[in-house]
mmCIF file of C-alpha atoms in Angstrom:
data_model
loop_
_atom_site.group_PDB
_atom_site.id
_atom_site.type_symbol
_atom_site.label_atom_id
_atom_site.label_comp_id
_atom_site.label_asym_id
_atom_site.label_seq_id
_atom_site.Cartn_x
_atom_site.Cartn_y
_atom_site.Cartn_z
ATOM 1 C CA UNK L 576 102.581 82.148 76.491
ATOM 2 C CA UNK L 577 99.650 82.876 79.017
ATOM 3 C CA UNK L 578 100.767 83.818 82.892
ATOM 4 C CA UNK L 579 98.013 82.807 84.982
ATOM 5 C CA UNK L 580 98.197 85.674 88.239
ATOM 6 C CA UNK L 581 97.810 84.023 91.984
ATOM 7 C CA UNK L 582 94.883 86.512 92.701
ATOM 8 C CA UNK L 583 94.709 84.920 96.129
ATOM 9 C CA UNK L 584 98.115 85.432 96.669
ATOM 10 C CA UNK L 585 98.134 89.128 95.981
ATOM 11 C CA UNK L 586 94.424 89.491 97.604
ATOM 12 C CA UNK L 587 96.069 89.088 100.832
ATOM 13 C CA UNK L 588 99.442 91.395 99.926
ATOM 14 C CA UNK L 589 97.034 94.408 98.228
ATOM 15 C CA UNK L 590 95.062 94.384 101.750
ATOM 16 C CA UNK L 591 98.431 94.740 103.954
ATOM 17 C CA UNK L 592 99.579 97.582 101.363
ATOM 18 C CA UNK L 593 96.321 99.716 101.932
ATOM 19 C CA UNK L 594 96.893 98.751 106.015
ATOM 20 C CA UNK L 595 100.688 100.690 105.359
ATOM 21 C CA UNK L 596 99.863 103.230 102.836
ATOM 22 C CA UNK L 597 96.926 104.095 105.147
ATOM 23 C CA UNK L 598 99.178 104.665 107.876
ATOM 24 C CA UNK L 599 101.745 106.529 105.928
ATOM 25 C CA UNK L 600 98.504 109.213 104.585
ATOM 26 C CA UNK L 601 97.752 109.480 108.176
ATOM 27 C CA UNK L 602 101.023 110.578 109.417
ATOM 28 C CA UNK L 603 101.692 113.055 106.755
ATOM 29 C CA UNK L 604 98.447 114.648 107.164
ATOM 30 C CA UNK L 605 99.199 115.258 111.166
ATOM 31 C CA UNK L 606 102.310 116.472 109.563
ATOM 32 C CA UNK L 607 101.206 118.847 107.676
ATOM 33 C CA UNK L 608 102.457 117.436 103.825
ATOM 34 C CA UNK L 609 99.995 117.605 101.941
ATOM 35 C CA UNK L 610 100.942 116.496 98.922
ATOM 36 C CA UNK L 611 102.304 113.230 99.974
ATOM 37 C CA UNK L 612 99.632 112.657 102.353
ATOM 38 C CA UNK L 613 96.771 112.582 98.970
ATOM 39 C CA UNK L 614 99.362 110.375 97.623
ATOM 40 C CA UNK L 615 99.376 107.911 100.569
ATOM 41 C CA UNK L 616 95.713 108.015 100.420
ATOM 42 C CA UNK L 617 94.829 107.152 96.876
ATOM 43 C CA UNK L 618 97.230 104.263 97.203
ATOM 44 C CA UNK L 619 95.725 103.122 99.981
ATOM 45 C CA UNK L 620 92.128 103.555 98.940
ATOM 46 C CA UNK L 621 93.456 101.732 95.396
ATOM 47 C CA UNK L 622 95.139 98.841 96.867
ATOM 48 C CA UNK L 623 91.843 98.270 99.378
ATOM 49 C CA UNK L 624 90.146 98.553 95.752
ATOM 50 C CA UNK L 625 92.303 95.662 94.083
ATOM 51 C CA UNK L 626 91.535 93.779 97.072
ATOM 52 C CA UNK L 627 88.219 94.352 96.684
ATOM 53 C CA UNK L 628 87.527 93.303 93.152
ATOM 54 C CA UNK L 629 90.275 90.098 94.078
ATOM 55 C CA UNK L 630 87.549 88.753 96.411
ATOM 56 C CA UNK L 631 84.541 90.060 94.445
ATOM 57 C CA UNK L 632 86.491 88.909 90.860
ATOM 58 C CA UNK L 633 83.180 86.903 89.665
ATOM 59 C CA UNK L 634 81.900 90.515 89.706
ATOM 60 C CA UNK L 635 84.983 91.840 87.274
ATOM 61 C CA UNK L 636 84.105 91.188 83.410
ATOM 62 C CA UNK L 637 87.022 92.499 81.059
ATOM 63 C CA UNK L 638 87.570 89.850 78.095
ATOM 64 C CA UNK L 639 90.665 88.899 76.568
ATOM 65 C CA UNK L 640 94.224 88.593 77.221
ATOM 66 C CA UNK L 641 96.599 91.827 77.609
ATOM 67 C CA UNK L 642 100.408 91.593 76.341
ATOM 68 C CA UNK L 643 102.506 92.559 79.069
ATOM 69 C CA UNK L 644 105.654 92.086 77.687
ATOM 70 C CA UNK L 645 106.993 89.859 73.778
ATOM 71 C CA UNK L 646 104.535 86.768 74.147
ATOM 72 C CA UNK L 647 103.291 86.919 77.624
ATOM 73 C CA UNK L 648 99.659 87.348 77.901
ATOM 74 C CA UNK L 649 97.454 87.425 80.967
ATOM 75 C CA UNK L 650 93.786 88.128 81.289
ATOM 76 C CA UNK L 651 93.075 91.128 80.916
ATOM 77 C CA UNK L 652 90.067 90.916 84.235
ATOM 78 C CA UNK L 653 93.002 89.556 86.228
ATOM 79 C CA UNK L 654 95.710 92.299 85.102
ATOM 80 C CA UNK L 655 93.268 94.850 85.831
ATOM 81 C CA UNK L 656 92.026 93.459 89.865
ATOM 82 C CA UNK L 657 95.966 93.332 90.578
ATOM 83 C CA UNK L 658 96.898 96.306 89.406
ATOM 84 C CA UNK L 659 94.188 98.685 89.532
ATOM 85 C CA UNK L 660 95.011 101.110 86.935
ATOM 86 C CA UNK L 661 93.444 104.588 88.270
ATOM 87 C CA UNK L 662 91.565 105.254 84.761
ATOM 88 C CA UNK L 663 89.708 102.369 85.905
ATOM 89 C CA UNK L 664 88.850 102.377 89.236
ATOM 90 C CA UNK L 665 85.682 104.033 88.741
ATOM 91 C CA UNK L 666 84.284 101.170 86.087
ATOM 92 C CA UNK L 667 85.368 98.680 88.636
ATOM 93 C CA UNK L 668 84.122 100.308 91.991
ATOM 94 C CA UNK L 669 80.281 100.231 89.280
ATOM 95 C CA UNK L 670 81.118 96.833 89.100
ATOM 96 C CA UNK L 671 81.640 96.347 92.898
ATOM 97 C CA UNK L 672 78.786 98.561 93.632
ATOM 98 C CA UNK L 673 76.631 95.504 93.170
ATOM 99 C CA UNK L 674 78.054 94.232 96.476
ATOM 100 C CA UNK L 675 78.813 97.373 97.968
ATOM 101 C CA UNK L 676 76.744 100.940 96.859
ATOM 102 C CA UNK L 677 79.313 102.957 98.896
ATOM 103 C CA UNK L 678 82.668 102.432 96.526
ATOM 104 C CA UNK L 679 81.469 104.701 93.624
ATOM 105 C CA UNK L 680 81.183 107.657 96.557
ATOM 106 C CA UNK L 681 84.861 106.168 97.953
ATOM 107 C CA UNK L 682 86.224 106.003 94.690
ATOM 108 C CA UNK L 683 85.093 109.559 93.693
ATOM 109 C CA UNK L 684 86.515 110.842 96.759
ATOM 110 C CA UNK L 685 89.638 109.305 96.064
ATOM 111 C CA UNK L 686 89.681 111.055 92.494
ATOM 112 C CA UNK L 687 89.038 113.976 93.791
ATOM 113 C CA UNK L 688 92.202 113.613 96.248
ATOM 114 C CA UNK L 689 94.073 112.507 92.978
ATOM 115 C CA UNK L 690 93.135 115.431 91.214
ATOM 116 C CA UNK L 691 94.111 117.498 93.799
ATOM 117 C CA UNK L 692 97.552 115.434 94.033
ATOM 118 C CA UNK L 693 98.206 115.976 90.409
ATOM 119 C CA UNK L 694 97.609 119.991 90.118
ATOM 120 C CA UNK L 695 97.624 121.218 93.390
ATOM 121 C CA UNK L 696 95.138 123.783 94.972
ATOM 122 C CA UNK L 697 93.390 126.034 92.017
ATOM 123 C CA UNK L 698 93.712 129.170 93.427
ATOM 124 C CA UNK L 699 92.059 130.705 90.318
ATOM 125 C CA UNK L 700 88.588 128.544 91.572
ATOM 126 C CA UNK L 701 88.261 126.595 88.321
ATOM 127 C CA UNK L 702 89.508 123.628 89.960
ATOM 128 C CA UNK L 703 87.100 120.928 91.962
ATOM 129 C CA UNK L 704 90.040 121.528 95.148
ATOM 130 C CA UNK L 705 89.890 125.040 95.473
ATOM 131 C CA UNK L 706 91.826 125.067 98.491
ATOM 132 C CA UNK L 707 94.599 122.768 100.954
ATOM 133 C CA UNK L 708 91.640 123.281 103.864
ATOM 134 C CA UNK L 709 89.131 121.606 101.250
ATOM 135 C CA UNK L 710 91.862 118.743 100.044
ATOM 136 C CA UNK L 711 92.333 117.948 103.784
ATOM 137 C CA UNK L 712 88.932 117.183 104.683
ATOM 138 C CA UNK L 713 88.577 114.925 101.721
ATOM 139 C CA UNK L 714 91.427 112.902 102.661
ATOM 140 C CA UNK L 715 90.700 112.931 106.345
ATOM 141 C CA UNK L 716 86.770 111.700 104.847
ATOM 142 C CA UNK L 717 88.167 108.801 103.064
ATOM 143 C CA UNK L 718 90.900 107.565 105.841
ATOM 144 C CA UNK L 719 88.482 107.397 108.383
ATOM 145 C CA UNK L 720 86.023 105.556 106.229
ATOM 146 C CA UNK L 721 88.886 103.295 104.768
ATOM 147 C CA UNK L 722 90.008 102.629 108.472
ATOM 148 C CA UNK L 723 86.517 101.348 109.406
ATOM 149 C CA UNK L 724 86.634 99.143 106.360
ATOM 150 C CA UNK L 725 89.824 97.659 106.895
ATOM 151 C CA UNK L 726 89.241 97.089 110.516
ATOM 152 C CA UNK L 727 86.339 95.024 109.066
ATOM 153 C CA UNK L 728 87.983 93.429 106.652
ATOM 154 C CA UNK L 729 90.054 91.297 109.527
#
């Protein structure tokens, strides 16, 4: 059986969730934690992404169906745009990048933040975040952008 996603529907829902996880990554910065401040900010900067390719989907080319779950299938192009798997978001902010140059420099930003999420400051300088001071800046980079972007976006 194919499930045909409401990518309207959840256009509208994935640009309120980057609005509140935005919000959230701003107040535990000021706080001071860290941690849960980069992961505020990737999900913001991912759900502004879904919203993105939602409104930009002509631009999104995956073929085929994915099986979620026994014998439900959905497009693959749409199951990717609502969910925004983080492996992805690169491919899709090239994709958007036709529209809009500046989302492969977001969305590298926001790995970066993700990286630093995931492991933490290297304080043996093999890491890309060598430091919290350096992690800070790249999340206080990418709110203020994504604030500008959703203040745009209406």
């Amino acid at each position: 059986m194919r499930v045909h996603l409401n990518i309207n529907e959840i256009s509208k829902l994935r640009l309120n969730e980057s609005r509140v996880e935005l919000e959230l990554a701003k107040a535990f910065l000021k706080s001071g934690l860290l941690k849960n401040a980069a992961s505020k900010t990737i999900q913001a900067w991912r759900a502004y992404l879904s919203y993105l390719a939602s409104v930009n989907s002509d631009l999104i080319k995956v073929g085929g169906f994915r099986r979620i779950r026994g014998n439900i299938k959905v497009n693959a192009s749409e199951l990717i745009i609502v969910t925004m798997p983080i492996k992805l978001m690169m491919t899709i902010a090239e994709y958007l990048s036709r529209r809009d140059p500046e989302l492969m420099e977001l969305t590298a930003l926001a790995l970066l933040i993700h990286e630093y999420w995931c492991a933490g400051a290297c304080s043996d300088n093999t890491g890309r975040v060598i430091d919290d001071e350096v992690a800070k800046g790249a999340m206080a980079k990418l709110i203020t952008r994504l604030e500008k972007r959703l203040a745009q976006a209406g």
